[in-house]
Backbone as a printed PyTorch tensor [residue, N CA C, xyz], in Angstrom:
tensor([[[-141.1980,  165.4370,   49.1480],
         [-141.1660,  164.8520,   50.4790],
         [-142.0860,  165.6730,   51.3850]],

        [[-143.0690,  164.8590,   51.7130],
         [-143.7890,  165.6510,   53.1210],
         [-143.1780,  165.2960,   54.4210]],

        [[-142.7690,  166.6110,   54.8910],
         [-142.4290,  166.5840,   56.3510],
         [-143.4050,  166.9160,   57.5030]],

        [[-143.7910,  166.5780,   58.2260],
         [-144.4040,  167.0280,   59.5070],
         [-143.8750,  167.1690,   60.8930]],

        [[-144.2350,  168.2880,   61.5650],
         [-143.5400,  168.1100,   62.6370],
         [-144.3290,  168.9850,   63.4120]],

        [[-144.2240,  168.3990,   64.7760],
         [-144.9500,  169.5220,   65.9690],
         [-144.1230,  170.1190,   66.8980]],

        [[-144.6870,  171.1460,   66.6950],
         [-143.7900,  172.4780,   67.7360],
         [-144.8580,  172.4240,   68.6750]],

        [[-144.1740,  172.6400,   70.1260],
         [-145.3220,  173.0730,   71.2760],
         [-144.1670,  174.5130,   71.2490]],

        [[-144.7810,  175.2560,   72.1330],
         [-144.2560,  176.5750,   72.6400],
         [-144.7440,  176.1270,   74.0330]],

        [[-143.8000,  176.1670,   75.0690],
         [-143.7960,  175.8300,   76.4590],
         [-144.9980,  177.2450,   77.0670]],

        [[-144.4570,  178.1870,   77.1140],
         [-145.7460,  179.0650,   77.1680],
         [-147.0520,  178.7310,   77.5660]],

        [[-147.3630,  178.6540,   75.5870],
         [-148.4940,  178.7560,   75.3300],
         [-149.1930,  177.3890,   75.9250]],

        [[-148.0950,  175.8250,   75.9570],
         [-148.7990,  174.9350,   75.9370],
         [-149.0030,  174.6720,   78.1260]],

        [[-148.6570,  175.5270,   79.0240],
         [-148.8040,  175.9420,   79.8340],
         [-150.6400,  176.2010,   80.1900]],

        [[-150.2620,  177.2830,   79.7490],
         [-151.0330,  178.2740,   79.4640],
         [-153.0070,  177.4050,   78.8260]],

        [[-152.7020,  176.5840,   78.2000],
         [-153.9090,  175.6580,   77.9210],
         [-154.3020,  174.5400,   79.0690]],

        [[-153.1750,  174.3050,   79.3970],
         [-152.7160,  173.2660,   80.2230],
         [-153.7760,  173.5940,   81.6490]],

        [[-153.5120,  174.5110,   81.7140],
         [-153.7610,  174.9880,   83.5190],
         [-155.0690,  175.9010,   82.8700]],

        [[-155.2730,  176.5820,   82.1580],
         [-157.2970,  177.4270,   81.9080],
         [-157.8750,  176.7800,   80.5630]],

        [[-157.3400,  176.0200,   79.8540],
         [-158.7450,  175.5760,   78.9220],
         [-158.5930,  174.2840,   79.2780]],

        [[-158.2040,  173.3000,   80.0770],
         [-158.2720,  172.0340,   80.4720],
         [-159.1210,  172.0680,   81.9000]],

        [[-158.9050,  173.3340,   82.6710],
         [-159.0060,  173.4910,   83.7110],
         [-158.6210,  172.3130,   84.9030]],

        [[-157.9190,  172.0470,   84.5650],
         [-157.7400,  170.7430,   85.3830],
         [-157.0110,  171.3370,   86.7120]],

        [[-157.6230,  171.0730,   87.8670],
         [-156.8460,  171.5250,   89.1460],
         [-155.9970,  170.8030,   89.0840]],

        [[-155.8360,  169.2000,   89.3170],
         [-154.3360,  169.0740,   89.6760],
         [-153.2300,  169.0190,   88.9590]],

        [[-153.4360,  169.6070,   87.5250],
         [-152.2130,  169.8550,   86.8610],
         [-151.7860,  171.3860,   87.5210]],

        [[-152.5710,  171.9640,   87.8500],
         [-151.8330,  173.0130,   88.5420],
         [-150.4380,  172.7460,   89.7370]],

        [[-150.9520,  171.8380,   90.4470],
         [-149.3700,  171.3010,   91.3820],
         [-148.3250,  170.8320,   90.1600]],

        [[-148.3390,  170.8740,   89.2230],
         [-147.2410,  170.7880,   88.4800],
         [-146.3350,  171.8790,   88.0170]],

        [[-147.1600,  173.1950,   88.7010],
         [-146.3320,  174.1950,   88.0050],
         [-145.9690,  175.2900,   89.1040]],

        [[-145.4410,  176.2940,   89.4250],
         [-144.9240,  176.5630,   90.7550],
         [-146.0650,  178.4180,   90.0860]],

        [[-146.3370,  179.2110,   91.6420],
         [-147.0260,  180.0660,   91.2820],
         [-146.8990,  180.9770,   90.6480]],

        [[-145.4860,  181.2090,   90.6660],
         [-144.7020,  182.2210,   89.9000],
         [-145.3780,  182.2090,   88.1690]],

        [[-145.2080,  180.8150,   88.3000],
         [-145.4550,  180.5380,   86.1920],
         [-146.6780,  180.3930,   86.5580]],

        [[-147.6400,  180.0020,   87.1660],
         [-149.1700,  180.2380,   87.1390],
         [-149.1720,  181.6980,   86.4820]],

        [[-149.3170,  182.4300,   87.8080],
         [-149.5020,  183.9230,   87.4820],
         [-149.0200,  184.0900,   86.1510]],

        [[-147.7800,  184.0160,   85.7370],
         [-147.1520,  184.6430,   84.3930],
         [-148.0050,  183.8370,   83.1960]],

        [[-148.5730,  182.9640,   83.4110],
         [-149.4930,  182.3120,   82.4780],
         [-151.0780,  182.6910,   82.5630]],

        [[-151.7270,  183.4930,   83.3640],
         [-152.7310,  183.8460,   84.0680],
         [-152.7680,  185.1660,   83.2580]],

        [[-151.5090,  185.3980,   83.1880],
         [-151.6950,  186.9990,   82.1830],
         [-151.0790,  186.6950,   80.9400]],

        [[-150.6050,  185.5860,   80.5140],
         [-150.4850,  185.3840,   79.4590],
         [-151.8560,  184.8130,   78.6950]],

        [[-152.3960,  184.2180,   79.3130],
         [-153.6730,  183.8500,   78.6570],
         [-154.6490,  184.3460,   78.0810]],

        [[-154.7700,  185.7240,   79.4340],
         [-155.8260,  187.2200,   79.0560],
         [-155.3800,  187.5530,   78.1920]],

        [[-154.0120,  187.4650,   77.2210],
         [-154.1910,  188.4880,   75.9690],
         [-154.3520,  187.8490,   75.0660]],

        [[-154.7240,  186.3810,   74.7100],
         [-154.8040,  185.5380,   73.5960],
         [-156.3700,  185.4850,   73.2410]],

        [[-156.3510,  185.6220,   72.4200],
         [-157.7780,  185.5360,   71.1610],
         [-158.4270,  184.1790,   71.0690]],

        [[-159.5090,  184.4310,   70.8010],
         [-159.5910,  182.8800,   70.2710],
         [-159.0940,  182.0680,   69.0000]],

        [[-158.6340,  182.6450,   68.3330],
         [-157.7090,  182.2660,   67.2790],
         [-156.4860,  181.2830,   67.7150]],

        [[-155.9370,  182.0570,   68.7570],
         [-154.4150,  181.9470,   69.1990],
         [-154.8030,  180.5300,   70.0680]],

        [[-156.2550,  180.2730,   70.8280],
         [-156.3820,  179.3830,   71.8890],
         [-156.8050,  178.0140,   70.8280]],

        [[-157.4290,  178.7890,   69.6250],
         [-157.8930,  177.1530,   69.1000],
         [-157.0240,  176.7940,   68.5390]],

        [[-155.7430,  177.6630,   68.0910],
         [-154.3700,  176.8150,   67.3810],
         [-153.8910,  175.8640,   68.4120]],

        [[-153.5710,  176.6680,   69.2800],
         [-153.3080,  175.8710,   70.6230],
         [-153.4460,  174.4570,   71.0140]],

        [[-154.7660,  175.1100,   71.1310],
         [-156.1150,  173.8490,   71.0350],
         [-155.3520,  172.1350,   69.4670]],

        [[-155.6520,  172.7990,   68.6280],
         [-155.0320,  172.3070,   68.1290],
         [-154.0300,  171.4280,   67.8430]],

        [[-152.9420,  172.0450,   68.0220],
         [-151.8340,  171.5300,   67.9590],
         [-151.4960,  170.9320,   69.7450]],

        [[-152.1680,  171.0260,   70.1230],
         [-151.8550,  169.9570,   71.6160],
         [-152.8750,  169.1670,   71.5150]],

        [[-153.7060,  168.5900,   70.8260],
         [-155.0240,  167.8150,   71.1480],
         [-154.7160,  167.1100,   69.8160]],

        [[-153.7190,  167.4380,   68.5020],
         [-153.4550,  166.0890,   67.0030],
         [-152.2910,  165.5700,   67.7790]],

        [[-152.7890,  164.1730,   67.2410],
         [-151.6430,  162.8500,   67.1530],
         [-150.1660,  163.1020,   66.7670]],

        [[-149.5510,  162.9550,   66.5860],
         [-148.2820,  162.2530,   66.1180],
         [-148.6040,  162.2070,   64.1670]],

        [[-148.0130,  162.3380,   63.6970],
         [-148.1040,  162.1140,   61.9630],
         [-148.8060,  160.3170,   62.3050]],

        [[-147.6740,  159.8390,   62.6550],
         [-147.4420,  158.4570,   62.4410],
         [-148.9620,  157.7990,   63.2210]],

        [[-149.5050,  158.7220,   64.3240],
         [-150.9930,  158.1480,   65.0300],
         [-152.2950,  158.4880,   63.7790]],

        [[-153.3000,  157.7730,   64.6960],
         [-154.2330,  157.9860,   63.6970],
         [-155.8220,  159.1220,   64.8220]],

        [[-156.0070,  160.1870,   64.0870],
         [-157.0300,  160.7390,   64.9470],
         [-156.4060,  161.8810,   65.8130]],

        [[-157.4180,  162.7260,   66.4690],
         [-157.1950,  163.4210,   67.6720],
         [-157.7370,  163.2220,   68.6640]],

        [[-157.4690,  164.0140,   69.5390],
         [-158.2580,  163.8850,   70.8200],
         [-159.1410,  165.6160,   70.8330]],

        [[-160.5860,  165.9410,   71.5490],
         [-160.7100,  166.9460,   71.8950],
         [-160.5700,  167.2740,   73.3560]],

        [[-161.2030,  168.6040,   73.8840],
         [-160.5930,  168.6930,   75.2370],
         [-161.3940,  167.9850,   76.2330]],

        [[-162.5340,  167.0100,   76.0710],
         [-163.3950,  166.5670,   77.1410],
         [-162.9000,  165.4920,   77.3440]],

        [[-162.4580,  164.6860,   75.8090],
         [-161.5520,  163.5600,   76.3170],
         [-160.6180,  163.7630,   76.8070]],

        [[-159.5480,  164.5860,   77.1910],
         [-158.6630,  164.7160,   77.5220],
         [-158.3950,  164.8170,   79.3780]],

        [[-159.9520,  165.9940,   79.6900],
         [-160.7010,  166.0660,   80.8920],
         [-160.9880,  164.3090,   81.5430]],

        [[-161.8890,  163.5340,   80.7000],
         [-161.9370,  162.3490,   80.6800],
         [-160.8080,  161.1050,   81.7070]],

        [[-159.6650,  161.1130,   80.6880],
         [-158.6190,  160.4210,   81.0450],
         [-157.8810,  161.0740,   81.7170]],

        [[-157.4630,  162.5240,   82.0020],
         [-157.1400,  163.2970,   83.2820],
         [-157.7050,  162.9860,   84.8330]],

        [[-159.0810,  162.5150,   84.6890],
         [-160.0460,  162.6000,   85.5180],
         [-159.6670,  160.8620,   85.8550]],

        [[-159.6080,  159.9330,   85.2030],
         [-159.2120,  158.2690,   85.2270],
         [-157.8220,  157.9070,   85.8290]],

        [[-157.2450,  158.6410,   85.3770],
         [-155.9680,  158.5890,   86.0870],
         [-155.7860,  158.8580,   87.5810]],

        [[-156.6450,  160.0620,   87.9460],
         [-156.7510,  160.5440,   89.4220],
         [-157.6250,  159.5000,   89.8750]],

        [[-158.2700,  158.9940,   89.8790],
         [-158.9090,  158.0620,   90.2800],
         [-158.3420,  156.7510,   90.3950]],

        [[-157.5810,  156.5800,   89.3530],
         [-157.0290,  155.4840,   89.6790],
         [-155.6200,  155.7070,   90.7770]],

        [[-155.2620,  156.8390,   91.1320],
         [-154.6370,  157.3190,   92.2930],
         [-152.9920,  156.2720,   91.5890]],

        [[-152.0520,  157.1840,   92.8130],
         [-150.4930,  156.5360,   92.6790],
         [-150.6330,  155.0890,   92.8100]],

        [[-150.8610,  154.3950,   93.5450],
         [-150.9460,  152.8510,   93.7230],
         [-152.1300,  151.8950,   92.6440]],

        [[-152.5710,  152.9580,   92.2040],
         [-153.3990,  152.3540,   90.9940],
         [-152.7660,  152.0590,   89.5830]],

        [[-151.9030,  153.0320,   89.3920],
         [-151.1800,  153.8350,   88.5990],
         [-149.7780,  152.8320,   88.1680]],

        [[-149.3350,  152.5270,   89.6310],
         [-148.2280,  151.5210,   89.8210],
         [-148.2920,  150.1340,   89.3700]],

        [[-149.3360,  149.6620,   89.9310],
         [-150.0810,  148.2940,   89.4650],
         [-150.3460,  148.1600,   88.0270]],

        [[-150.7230,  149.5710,   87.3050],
         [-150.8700,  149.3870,   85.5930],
         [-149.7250,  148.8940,   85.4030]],

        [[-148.7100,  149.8100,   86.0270],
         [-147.2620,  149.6820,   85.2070],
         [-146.4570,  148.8250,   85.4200]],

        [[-146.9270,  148.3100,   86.2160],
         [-146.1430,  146.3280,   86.7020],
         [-146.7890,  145.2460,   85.8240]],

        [[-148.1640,  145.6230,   85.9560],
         [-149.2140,  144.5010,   84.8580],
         [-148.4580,  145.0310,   83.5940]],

        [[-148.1720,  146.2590,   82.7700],
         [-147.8350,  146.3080,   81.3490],
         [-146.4420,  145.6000,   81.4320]],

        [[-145.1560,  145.6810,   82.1560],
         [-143.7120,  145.2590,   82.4440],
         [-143.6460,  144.2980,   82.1720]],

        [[-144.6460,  143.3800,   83.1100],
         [-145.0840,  141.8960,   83.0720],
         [-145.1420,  141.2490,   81.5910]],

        [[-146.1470,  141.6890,   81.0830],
         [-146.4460,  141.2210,   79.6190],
         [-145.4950,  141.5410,   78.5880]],

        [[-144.7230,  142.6700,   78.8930],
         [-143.9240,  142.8840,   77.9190],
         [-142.2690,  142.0330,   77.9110]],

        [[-142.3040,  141.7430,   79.0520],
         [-141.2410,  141.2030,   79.9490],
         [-141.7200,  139.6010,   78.6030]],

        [[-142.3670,  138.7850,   78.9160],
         [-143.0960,  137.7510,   78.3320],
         [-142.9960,  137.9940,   76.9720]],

        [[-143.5220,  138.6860,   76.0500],
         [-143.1380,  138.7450,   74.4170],
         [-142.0340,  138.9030,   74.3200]],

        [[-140.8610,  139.7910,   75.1090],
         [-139.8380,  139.6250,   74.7960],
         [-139.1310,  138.2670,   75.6640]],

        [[-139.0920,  138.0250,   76.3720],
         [-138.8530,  136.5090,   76.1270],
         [-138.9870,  135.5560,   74.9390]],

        [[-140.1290,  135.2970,   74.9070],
         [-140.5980,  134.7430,   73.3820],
         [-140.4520,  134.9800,   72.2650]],

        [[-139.8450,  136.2250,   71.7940],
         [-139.6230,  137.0170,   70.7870],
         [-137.7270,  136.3920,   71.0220]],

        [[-136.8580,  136.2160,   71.8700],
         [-135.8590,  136.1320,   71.9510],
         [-135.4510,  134.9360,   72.1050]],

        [[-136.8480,  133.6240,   72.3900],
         [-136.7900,  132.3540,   72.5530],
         [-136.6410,  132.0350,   70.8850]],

        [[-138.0670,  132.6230,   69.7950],
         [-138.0780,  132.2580,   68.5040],
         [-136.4750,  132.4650,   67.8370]],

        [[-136.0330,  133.9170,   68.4980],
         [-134.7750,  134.3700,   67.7810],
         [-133.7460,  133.3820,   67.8820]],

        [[-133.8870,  132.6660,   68.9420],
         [-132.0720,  131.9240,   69.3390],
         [-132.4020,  130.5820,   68.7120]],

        [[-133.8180,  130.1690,   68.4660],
         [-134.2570,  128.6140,   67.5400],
         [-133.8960,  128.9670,   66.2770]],

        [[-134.4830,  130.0190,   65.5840],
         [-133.9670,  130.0250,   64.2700],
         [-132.6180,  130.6830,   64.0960]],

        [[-131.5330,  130.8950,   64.7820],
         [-130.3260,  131.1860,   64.8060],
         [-129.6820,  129.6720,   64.5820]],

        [[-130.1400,  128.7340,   65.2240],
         [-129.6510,  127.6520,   65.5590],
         [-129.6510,  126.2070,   64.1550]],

        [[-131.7270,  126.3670,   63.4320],
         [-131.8020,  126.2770,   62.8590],
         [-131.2190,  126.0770,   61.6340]]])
């Protein structure tokens, strides 16, 4: 049996999060206290330690197919802010919508062939 499984370490995955993504506004996600403590946690990691990192926060899921590297990641970090909170909202009403609809239909086919 092959098992797979991903461990993050809150830390470390911090710690990538906020200096090898560099992404400013993931920084308002984290209060300064854990900045700093991640600011010196970072200075003592190797590059070994940053490309595991790297790594294991940038592969899929077993079950996905592919990775991501860190520019795409910069990329769709960068799409999202742009598409701002009210942009953001509107995705998630347009996806509700449609899903709202297959499951209808998915529960219309179910109750015909119940009946059937």
């Amino acid at each position: 049996m092959n098992i797979q499984i991903l461990h993050f370490d809150s830390i470390d995955f911090v710690a990538y999060d906020i200096f090898f993504l560099r992404a400013q506004m993931l920084k308002k996600s984290y209060s300064e206290t854990l900045i700093e403590q991640e600011y010196a946690h970072f200075n003592t990691m190797n590059d070994a330690q940053i490309n595991l990192i790297e790594q294991s926060t940038m592969a899929v899921p077993p079950s996905g197919e592919g990775s991501y590297i860190h520019e795409s990641i910069r990329a769709a970090i960068a799409e999202f802010i742009e598409l701002g909170e009210q942009g953001l909202r509107e995705n998630l009403s347009a996806f509700l919508q449609e899903m709202v609809q297959v499951a209808e239909l998915v529960a219309t086919v179910n109750n015909f062939g119940a009946r059937g």
